[in-house]
Amino acid sequence: MIIDVNAFTGHWPSHPVKGDLNTVRASLREYGVERICVSPLEAAWCRNPHRFNDALYRTAGTFSDVWPVPVLDPTVATWKKELERATREIRVKLVRLLPAYSPYALEDTAELLQTLVAEKLGVIVQTRLEDPRRQHQLAQVPDVPAGEIASAAERHPELTVIIGGARTGEIRGLKDRLLASPNLYADVSQCDGLDAIKVLVEDGLREKLLFGSHAPLFIPYSALSRVITDLSDKDVSAILGDNAERIISW
């Protein structure tokens, strides 16, 4: 089974994407993805990202293979109500934080993260949504350091934490912390460089890697090719689905 833990739907302001859920889903199903975890792109650029979650629930609810991943923001006064709303959605297993797009530090999210533990939900914290080279020159958004996400996981050892969008070098730099933290994982949607996934597997990180496509901002074919090239069947199976199947309470 192929599980995509890092896909999106919606509009992106700096360049056009085919982001309606029907199209995103079809682009992933074409390559055999059977579970698609989706967040709303528009949430990144809205002062209240919660406003896009209800529409996500409605559209995702029309498909049996789409799992909504709502965006939460602890600086919005209604975040507790929004989280309570998310818990009523049977397919919500993860929530997403976008700290690069909101004025909060991960070290200030303790109450939210502990509430996720109580609700038995995991969290994917996005380091970046867009390569800085593709960003509008007047709307530059710096990456969230992957090390800060690792620190949050270490402070909350009962919470499943996924680093979203980290580059290969960042993941390699966190090797010891990833291996020492049973609750910390990384998706491979923005791993870059020659043999990027192979290098991470050779570093002993196979069980820590999750498949993410970053569709529709990235092309699903490229995301899958990155994983299946020059890896054993066992490595491919672990990254494409087995690891996500194991760590998320589907």
Coordinates of C-alpha atoms in Angstrom, one line a residue:
M1 CA 0.0 0.0 0.0
I2 CA 1.2 3.5 -0.9
I3 CA 0.4 6.2 1.7
D4 CA 1.0 9.9 0.9
V5 CA 1.3 11.8 4.2
N6 CA 2.0 15.1 2.7
A7 CA -0.4 16.3 -0.1
F8 CA -2.5 19.5 -0.5
T9 CA -5.5 20.9 -2.2
G10 CA -6.5 24.4 -3.2
H11 CA -5.1 27.5 -4.7
W12 CA -1.5 28.8 -4.4
P13 CA -0.9 32.5 -5.0
S14 CA 2.6 32.6 -6.5
H15 CA 2.1 30.2 -9.4
P16 CA -0.9 28.3 -10.8
V17 CA -1.5 24.7 -9.7
K18 CA -4.3 22.2 -10.5
G19 CA -5.2 22.0 -6.9
D20 CA -8.9 20.9 -6.8
L21 CA -9.2 17.7 -4.8
N22 CA -10.5 15.7 -7.7
T23 CA -7.4 16.5 -9.8
V24 CA -5.0 16.0 -7.0
R25 CA -6.5 12.7 -6.0
A26 CA -6.5 11.5 -9.7
S27 CA -2.9 12.5 -10.1
L28 CA -1.9 10.3 -7.1
R29 CA -4.2 7.4 -7.8
E30 CA -2.6 7.1 -11.3
Y31 CA 0.5 5.9 -9.6
G32 CA -1.1 3.6 -7.1
V33 CA -1.4 5.9 -4.0
E34 CA -4.2 4.4 -1.9
R35 CA -4.3 6.7 1.1
I36 CA -3.9 10.5 0.6
C37 CA -3.5 12.9 3.5
V38 CA -4.5 16.3 2.4
S39 CA -4.3 19.8 3.8
P40 CA -5.7 23.1 2.4
L41 CA -3.1 25.2 0.7
E42 CA -5.0 28.5 1.2
A43 CA -4.5 28.2 5.0
A44 CA -0.9 29.2 4.7
W45 CA -1.7 32.8 3.6
C46 CA -4.8 33.4 5.7
R47 CA -4.7 35.1 9.1
N48 CA -7.2 32.5 10.3
P49 CA -6.2 29.3 8.6
H50 CA -9.0 27.4 10.4
R51 CA -11.6 28.8 8.0
F52 CA -10.5 26.3 5.3
N53 CA -10.8 23.2 7.3
D54 CA -14.6 22.7 7.0
A55 CA -14.5 22.8 3.2
L56 CA -11.7 20.3 3.4
Y57 CA -13.8 17.9 5.5
R58 CA -16.7 18.2 3.1
T59 CA -14.7 17.5 -0.1
A60 CA -12.6 14.8 1.5
G61 CA -15.7 13.1 2.8
T62 CA -16.7 12.2 -0.7
F63 CA -13.8 9.9 -1.1
S64 CA -12.9 6.8 0.8
D65 CA -9.1 7.2 0.2
V66 CA -8.7 10.8 1.3
W67 CA -7.8 11.7 4.9
P68 CA -8.2 15.3 5.8
V69 CA -5.3 17.0 7.7
P70 CA -6.6 20.2 9.1
V71 CA -4.3 23.2 9.7
L72 CA -4.3 24.5 13.3
D73 CA -2.8 27.8 14.5
P74 CA -2.3 28.3 18.2
T75 CA -2.3 32.1 17.8
V76 CA -6.0 32.0 16.7
A77 CA -8.2 32.3 19.8
T78 CA -10.5 29.5 18.5
W79 CA -7.8 26.8 18.2
K80 CA -9.3 24.6 20.9
K81 CA -12.7 24.7 19.3
E82 CA -11.1 24.0 16.0
L83 CA -9.3 21.0 17.4
E84 CA -12.5 19.7 19.1
R85 CA -14.1 20.0 15.7
A86 CA -11.3 18.0 14.1
T87 CA -11.8 15.2 16.6
R88 CA -15.3 14.6 15.4
E89 CA -14.0 13.8 11.9
I90 CA -13.3 10.0 12.0
R91 CA -10.6 10.3 9.3
V92 CA -8.6 13.0 11.0
K93 CA -5.5 11.2 12.3
L94 CA -3.0 14.1 11.9
V95 CA -3.1 17.9 12.1
R96 CA -0.7 20.2 10.4
L97 CA 1.2 23.2 11.8
L98 CA 2.6 25.9 9.5
P99 CA 4.8 28.0 11.8
A100 CA 6.6 29.6 8.9
Y101 CA 3.3 31.3 8.0
S102 CA 2.3 32.5 11.4
P103 CA 4.0 34.5 14.2
Y104 CA 4.6 31.7 16.7
A105 CA 7.5 29.6 17.8
L106 CA 7.2 25.8 18.3
E107 CA 8.5 26.2 21.8
D108 CA 5.3 28.1 22.5
T109 CA 2.9 25.4 21.4
A110 CA 3.2 23.1 24.4
E111 CA -0.5 23.3 25.3
L112 CA -1.6 22.5 21.7
L113 CA 0.8 19.6 21.4
Q114 CA -0.2 18.1 24.7
T115 CA -3.8 18.4 23.7
L116 CA -3.0 16.4 20.6
V117 CA -1.5 13.7 22.8
A118 CA -4.7 13.5 24.8
E119 CA -6.8 13.3 21.6
K120 CA -4.5 10.6 20.2
L121 CA -3.7 12.7 17.1
G122 CA -0.3 13.1 15.5
V123 CA 1.2 16.3 14.0
I124 CA 3.0 17.1 10.8
V125 CA 5.1 20.3 11.1
Q126 CA 6.0 21.9 7.8
T127 CA 9.5 23.3 7.4
R128 CA 8.6 24.9 4.0
L129 CA 5.9 24.8 1.4
E130 CA 7.8 26.4 -1.4
D131 CA 11.5 26.5 -2.4
P132 CA 12.7 30.0 -1.7
R133 CA 13.9 30.3 -5.4
R134 CA 10.3 30.0 -6.5
Q135 CA 8.8 32.4 -4.0
H136 CA 7.6 35.8 -5.0
Q137 CA 10.4 38.3 -4.4
L138 CA 8.2 40.4 -2.1
A139 CA 6.8 37.5 -0.2
Q140 CA 9.8 35.5 1.0
V141 CA 9.0 33.0 3.8
P142 CA 12.0 31.5 5.6
D143 CA 12.1 27.8 6.4
V144 CA 11.4 26.5 9.9
P145 CA 14.6 24.8 11.0
A146 CA 14.0 21.0 11.2
G147 CA 16.0 20.9 14.4
E148 CA 13.2 23.0 16.1
I149 CA 10.7 20.4 15.1
A150 CA 13.0 17.6 16.5
S151 CA 13.2 19.6 19.8
A152 CA 9.4 19.8 20.0
A153 CA 9.2 16.0 19.5
E154 CA 11.7 15.5 22.3
R155 CA 9.7 17.7 24.6
H156 CA 6.5 15.7 23.9
P157 CA 7.7 12.0 23.6
E158 CA 4.1 10.7 23.5
L159 CA 3.2 12.7 20.4
T160 CA 3.9 11.4 16.9
V161 CA 5.7 14.2 15.1
I162 CA 6.4 14.2 11.4
I163 CA 8.9 16.7 9.9
G164 CA 7.3 17.9 6.7
G165 CA 9.3 19.1 3.7
A166 CA 12.8 18.9 5.1
R167 CA 15.7 18.6 2.7
T168 CA 18.1 15.7 2.6
G169 CA 20.9 17.4 4.4
E170 CA 18.6 18.5 7.2
I171 CA 17.3 15.0 7.7
R172 CA 20.9 13.6 7.7
G173 CA 21.9 16.2 10.2
L174 CA 19.1 14.9 12.5
K175 CA 20.1 11.3 12.2
D176 CA 21.1 10.7 15.8
R177 CA 18.0 12.6 17.1
L178 CA 15.7 10.7 14.8
L179 CA 17.1 7.4 15.9
A180 CA 16.9 8.4 19.5
S181 CA 13.3 9.6 19.3
P182 CA 10.7 6.8 18.7
N183 CA 8.0 9.4 18.0
L184 CA 9.9 11.4 15.4
Y185 CA 9.7 10.9 11.6
A186 CA 10.4 12.8 8.4
D187 CA 8.6 12.8 5.1
V188 CA 10.7 12.7 1.9
S189 CA 8.7 15.1 -0.3
Q190 CA 11.5 17.7 -0.6
C191 CA 14.6 15.5 -0.3
D192 CA 17.0 16.8 -2.9
G193 CA 20.3 15.7 -4.5
L194 CA 21.6 12.6 -6.2
D195 CA 20.5 9.3 -4.6
A196 CA 18.9 11.3 -1.8
I197 CA 16.7 8.6 -0.4
K198 CA 19.3 5.9 -0.9
V199 CA 21.7 8.0 1.2
L200 CA 19.2 8.3 4.0
V201 CA 18.5 4.6 4.0
E202 CA 22.2 3.9 4.1
D203 CA 22.4 6.1 7.1
G204 CA 20.0 3.7 8.9
L205 CA 17.0 5.9 8.6
R206 CA 14.7 3.7 6.6
E207 CA 12.2 3.2 9.4
K208 CA 12.0 6.9 10.0
L209 CA 11.0 7.9 6.4
L210 CA 7.5 8.5 5.1
F211 CA 6.4 9.0 1.6
G212 CA 5.0 12.5 0.8
S213 CA 4.3 13.8 -2.7
H214 CA 3.8 17.5 -2.0
A215 CA 1.2 17.5 -4.7
P216 CA 0.0 19.6 -6.4
L217 CA 3.0 21.8 -5.9
F218 CA 5.2 18.9 -7.0
I219 CA 4.6 16.2 -9.6
P220 CA 3.6 12.8 -8.1
Y221 CA 5.7 10.9 -10.6
S222 CA 8.9 12.6 -9.4
A223 CA 8.1 12.0 -5.8
L224 CA 7.6 8.2 -6.4
S225 CA 10.6 7.9 -8.7
R226 CA 12.8 9.4 -5.9
V227 CA 11.8 6.5 -3.6
I228 CA 11.8 3.5 -5.9
T229 CA 15.1 4.2 -7.7
D230 CA 18.0 2.1 -6.6
L231 CA 16.3 0.8 -3.4
S232 CA 15.4 -2.8 -2.4
D233 CA 11.8 -3.9 -2.5
K234 CA 11.9 -3.9 1.4
D235 CA 13.2 -0.4 1.5
V236 CA 10.6 0.8 -1.0
S237 CA 7.8 -0.9 0.8
A238 CA 8.8 0.6 4.2
I239 CA 9.0 4.2 2.9
L240 CA 6.0 4.1 0.6
G241 CA 3.5 2.8 3.1
D242 CA 4.6 0.4 5.8
N243 CA 6.1 3.0 8.1
A244 CA 3.0 5.2 7.9
E245 CA 0.8 2.2 8.4
R246 CA 2.7 1.4 11.6
I247 CA 2.8 4.9 13.2
I248 CA -0.6 6.3 12.4
S249 CA -3.8 4.9 14.0
W250 CA -5.8 4.4 10.9

